[in-house]
PDB file of C-alpha atoms in Angstrom:
ATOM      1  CA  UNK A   1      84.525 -70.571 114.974  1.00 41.00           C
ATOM      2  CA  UNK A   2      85.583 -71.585 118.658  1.00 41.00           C
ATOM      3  CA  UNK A   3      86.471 -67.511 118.868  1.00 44.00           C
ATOM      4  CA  UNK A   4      84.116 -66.534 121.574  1.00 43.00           C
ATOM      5  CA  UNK A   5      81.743 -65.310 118.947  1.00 46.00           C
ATOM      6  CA  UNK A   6      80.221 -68.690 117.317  1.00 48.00           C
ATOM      7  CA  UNK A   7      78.945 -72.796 119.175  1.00 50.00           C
ATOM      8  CA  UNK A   8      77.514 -74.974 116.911  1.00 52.00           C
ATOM      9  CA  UNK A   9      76.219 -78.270 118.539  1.00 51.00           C
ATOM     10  CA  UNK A  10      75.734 -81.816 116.848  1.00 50.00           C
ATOM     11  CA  UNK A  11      74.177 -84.728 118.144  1.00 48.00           C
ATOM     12  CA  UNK A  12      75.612 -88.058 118.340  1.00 42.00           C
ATOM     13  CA  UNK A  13      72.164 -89.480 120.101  1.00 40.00           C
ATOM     14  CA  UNK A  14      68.945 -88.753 121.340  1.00 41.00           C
ATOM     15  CA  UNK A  15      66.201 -90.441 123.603  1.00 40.00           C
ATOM     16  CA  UNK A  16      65.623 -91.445 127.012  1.00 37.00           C
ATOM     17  CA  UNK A  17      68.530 -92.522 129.368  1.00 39.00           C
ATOM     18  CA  UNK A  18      68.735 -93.980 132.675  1.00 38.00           C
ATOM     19  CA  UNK A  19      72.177 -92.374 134.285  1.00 39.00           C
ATOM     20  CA  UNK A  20      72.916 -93.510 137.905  1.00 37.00           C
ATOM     21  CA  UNK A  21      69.687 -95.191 137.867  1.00 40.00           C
ATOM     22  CA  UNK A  22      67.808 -91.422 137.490  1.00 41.00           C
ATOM     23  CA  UNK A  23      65.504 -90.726 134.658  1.00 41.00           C
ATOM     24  CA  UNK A  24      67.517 -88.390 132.167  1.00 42.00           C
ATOM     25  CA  UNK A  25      65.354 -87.388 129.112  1.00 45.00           C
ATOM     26  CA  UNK A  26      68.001 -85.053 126.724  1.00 48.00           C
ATOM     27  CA  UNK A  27      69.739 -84.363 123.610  1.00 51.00           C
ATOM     28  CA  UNK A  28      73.360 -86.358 123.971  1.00 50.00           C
ATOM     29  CA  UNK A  29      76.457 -85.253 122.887  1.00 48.00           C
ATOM     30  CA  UNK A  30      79.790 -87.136 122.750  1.00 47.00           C
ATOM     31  CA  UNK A  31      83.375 -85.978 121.872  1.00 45.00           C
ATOM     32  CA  UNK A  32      86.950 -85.622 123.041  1.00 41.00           C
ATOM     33  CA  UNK A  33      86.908 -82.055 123.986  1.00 46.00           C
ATOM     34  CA  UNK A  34      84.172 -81.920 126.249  1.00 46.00           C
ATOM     35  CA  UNK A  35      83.561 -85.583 127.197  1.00 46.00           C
ATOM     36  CA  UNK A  36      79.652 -86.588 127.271  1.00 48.00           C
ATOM     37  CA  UNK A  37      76.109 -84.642 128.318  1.00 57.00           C
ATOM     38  CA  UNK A  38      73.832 -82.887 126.714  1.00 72.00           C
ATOM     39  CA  UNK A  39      73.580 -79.711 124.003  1.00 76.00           C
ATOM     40  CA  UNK A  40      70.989 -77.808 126.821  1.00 80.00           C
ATOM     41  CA  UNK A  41      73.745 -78.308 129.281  1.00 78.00           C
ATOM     42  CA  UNK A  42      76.336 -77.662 127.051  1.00 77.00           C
ATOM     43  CA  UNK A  43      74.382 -74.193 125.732  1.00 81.00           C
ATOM     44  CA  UNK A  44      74.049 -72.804 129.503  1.00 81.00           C
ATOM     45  CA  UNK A  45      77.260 -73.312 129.690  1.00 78.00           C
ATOM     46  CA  UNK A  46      78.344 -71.340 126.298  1.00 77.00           C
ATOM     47  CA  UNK A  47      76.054 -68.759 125.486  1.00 79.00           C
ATOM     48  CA  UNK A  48      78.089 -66.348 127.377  1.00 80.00           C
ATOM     49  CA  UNK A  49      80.819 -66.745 125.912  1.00 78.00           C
ATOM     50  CA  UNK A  50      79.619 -67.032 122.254  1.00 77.00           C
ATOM     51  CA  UNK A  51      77.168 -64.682 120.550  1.00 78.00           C
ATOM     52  CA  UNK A  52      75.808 -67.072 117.881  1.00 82.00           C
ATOM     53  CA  UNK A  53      74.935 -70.902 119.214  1.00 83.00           C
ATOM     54  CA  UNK A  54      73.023 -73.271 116.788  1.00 86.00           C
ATOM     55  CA  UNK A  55      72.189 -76.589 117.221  1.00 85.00           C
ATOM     56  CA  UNK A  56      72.143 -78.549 113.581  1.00 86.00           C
ATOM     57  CA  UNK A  57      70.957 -81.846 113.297  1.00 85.00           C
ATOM     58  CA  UNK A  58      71.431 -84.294 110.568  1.00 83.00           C
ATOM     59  CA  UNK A  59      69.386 -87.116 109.020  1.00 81.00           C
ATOM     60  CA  UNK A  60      69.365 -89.692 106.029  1.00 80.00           C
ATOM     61  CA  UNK A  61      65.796 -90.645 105.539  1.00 75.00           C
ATOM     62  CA  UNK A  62      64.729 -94.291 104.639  1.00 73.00           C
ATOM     63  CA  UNK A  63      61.527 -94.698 102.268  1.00 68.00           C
ATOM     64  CA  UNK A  64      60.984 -96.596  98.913  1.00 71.00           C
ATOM     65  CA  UNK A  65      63.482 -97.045  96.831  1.00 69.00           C
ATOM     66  CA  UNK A  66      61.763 -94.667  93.998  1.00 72.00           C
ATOM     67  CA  UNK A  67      61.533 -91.949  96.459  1.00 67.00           C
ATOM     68  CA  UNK A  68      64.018 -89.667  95.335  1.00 68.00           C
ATOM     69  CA  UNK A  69      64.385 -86.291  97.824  1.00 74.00           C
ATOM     70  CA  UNK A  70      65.918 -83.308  97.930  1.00 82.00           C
ATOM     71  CA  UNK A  71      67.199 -81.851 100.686  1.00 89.00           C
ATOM     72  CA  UNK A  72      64.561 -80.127 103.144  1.00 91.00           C
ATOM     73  CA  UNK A  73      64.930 -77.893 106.264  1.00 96.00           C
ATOM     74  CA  UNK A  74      62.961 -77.793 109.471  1.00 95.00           C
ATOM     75  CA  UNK A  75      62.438 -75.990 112.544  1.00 97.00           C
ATOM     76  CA  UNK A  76      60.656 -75.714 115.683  1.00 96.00           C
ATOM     77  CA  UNK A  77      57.149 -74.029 115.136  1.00 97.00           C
ATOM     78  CA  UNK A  78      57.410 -70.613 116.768  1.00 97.00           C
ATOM     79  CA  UNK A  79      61.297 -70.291 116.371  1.00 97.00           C
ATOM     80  CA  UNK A  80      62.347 -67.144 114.893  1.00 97.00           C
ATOM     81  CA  UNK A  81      65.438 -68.083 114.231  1.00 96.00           C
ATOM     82  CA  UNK A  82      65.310 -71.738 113.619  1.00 96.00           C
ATOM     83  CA  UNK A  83      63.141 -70.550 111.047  1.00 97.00           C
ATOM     84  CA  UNK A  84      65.484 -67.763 109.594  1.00 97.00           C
ATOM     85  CA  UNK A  85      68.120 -70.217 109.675  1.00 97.00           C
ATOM     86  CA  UNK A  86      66.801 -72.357 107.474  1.00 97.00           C
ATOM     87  CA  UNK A  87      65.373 -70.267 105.089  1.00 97.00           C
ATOM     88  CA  UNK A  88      68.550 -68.969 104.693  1.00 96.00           C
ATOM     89  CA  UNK A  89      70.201 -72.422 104.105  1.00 95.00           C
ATOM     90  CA  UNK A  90      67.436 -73.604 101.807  1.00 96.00           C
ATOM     91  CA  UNK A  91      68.415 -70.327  99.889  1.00 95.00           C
ATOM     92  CA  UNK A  92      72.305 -71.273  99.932  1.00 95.00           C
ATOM     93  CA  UNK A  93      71.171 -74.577  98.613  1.00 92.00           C
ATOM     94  CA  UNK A  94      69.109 -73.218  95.901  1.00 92.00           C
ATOM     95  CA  UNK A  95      72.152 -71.063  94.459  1.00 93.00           C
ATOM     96  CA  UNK A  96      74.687 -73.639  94.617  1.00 91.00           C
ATOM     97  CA  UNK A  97      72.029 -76.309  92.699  1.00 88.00           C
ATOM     98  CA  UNK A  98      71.553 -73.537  89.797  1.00 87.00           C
ATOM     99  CA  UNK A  99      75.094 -72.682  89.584  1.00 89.00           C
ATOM    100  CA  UNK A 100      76.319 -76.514  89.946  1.00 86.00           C
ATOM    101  CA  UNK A 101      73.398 -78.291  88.116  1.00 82.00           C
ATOM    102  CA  UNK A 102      71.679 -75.312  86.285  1.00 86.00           C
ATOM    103  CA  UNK A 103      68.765 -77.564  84.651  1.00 84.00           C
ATOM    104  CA  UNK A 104      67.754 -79.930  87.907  1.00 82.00           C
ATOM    105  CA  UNK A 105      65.803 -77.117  89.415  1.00 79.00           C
ATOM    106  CA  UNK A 106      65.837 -77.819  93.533  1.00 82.00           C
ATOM    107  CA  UNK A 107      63.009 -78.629  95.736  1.00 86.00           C
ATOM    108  CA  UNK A 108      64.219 -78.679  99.281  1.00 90.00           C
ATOM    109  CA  UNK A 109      61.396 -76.731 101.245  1.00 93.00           C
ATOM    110  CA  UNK A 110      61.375 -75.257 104.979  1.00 97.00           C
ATOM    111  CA  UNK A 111      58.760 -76.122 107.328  1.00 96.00           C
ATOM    112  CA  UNK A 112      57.685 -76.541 111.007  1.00 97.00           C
ATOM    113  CA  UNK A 113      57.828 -79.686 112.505  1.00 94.00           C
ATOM    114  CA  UNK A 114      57.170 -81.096 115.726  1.00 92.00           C
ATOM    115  CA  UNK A 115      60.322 -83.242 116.051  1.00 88.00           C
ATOM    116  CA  UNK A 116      61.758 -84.334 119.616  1.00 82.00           C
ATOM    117  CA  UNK A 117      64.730 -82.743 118.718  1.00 82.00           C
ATOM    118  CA  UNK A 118      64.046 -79.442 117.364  1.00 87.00           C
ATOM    119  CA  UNK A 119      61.426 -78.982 120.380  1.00 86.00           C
ATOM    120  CA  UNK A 120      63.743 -79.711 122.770  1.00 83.00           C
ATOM    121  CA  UNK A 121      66.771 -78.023 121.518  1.00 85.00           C
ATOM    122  CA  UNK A 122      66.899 -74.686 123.733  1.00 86.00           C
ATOM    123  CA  UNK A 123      69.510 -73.040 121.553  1.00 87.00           C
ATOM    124  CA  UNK A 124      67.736 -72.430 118.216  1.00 90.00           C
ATOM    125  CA  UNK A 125      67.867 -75.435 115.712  1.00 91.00           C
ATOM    126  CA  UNK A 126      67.808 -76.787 112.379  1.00 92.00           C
ATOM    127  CA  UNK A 127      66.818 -80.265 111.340  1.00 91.00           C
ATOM    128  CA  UNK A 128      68.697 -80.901 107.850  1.00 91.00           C
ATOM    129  CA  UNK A 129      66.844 -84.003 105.887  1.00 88.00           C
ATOM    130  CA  UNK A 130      68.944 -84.981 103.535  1.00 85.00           C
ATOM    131  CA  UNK A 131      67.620 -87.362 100.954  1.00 81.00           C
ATOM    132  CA  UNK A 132      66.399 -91.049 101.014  1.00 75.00           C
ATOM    133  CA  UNK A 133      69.103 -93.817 101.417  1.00 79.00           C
ATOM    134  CA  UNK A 134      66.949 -96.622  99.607  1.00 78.00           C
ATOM    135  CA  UNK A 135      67.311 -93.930  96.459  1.00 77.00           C
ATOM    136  CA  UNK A 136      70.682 -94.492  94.191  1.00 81.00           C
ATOM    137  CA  UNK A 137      69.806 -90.996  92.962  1.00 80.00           C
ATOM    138  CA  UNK A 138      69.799 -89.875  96.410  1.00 77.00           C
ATOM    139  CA  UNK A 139      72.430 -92.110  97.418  1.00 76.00           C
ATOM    140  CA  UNK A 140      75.077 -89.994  95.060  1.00 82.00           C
ATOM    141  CA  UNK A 141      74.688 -87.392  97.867  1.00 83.00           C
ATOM    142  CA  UNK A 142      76.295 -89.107 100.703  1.00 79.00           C
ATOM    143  CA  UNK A 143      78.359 -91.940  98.828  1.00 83.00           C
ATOM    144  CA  UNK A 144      80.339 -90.058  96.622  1.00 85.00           C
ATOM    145  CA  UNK A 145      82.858 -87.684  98.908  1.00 86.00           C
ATOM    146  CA  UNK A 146      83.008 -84.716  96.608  1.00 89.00           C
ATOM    147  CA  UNK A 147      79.180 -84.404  96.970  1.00 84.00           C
ATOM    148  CA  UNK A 148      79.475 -84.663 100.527  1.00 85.00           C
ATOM    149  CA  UNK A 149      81.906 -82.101 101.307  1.00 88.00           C
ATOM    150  CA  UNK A 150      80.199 -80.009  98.878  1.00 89.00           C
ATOM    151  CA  UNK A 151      76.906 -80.344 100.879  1.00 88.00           C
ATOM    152  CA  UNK A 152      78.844 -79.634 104.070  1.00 87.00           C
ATOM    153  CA  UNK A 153      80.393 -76.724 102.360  1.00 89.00           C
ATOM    154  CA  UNK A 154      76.879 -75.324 101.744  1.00 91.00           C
ATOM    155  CA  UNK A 155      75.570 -75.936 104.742  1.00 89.00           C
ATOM    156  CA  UNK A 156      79.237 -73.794 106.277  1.00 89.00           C
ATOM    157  CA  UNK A 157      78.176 -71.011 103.893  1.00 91.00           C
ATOM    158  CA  UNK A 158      74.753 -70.978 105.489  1.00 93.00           C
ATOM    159  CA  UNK A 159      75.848 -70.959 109.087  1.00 89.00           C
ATOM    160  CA  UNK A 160      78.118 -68.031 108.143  1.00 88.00           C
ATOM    161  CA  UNK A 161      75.348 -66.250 106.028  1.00 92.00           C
ATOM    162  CA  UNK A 162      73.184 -66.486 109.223  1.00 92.00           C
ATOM    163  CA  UNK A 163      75.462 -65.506 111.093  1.00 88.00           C
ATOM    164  CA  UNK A 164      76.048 -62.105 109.759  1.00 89.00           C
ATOM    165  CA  UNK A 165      71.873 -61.808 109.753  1.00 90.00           C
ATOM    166  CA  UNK A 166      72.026 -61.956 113.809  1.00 84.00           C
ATOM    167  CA  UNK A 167      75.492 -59.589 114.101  1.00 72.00           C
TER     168      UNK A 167
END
């Protein structure tokens, strides 16, 4: 996607840092290509030379062990397209779940939150919850590397859906 049309960031940390003994509150990235800062640095940067920048960020919740989860998507309250981003990906999830598993039904939802992340993303964002880690059910989902790269492959079809909704 690195063809001057599409940046997706991911985030390796977040929280409050102390660089050069100054204050540094941001969104941290890490990788070989462009060494270390952060995804609002990284997005001035880029969205000139891209026409579609995302930032995605993924978690593995921890509650009791009977809570089993499906997969939910948020975004930051007032974002447009946070918001159509993941509606779109909750829809991409809902086909693959009736085509692959036509009788589990799926019920990932989209919402608003107020997480640090999204709120603080400035390119638009999506905050991908995807299922409890004390679950076995759940578990399946990240353990077992067929589901995961199917999961990534749905989440790929989602970027690319919304994608073509902001061409």
């Amino acid at each position: 996607w690195a063809d001057g049309i599409v940046m997706l960031y991911t985030v390796t940390h977040v929280g409050l840092y102390f660089v050069n003994n100054n204050r540094y509150d941001g969104l941290w990235y890490q990788d070989y290509q462009h060494g270390e800062g952060t995804i609002n640095e990284l997005y001035r940067s880029d969205r000139k030379k891209y026409k579609y920048c995302r930032s995605v960020f993924l978690h593995v919740d921890s509650r009791s062990k009977r809570a089993q989860t499906d997969v939910f998507f948020y975004h930051a309250p007032g974002s447009k397209f946070g918001e159509q981003l993941a509606r779109g990906m909750k829809n991409t999830f809902e086909r693959k779940y009736d085509r692959h598993q036509p009788n589990r039904g799926f019920e990932g939802t989209v919402s608003a939150r107020n997480l640090y992340v999204l709120l603080n993303s400035t390119p638009p964002a999506l905050f991908v919850e995807l299922g409890n880690i004390q679950n076995s059910f759940d578990q399946r989902r990240f353990v077992i590397s067929d589901n995961r790269q199917a999961l990534a492959n749905w989440m790929r079809e989602g970027l690319i859906a919304d994608y073509k909704k902001c061409k």
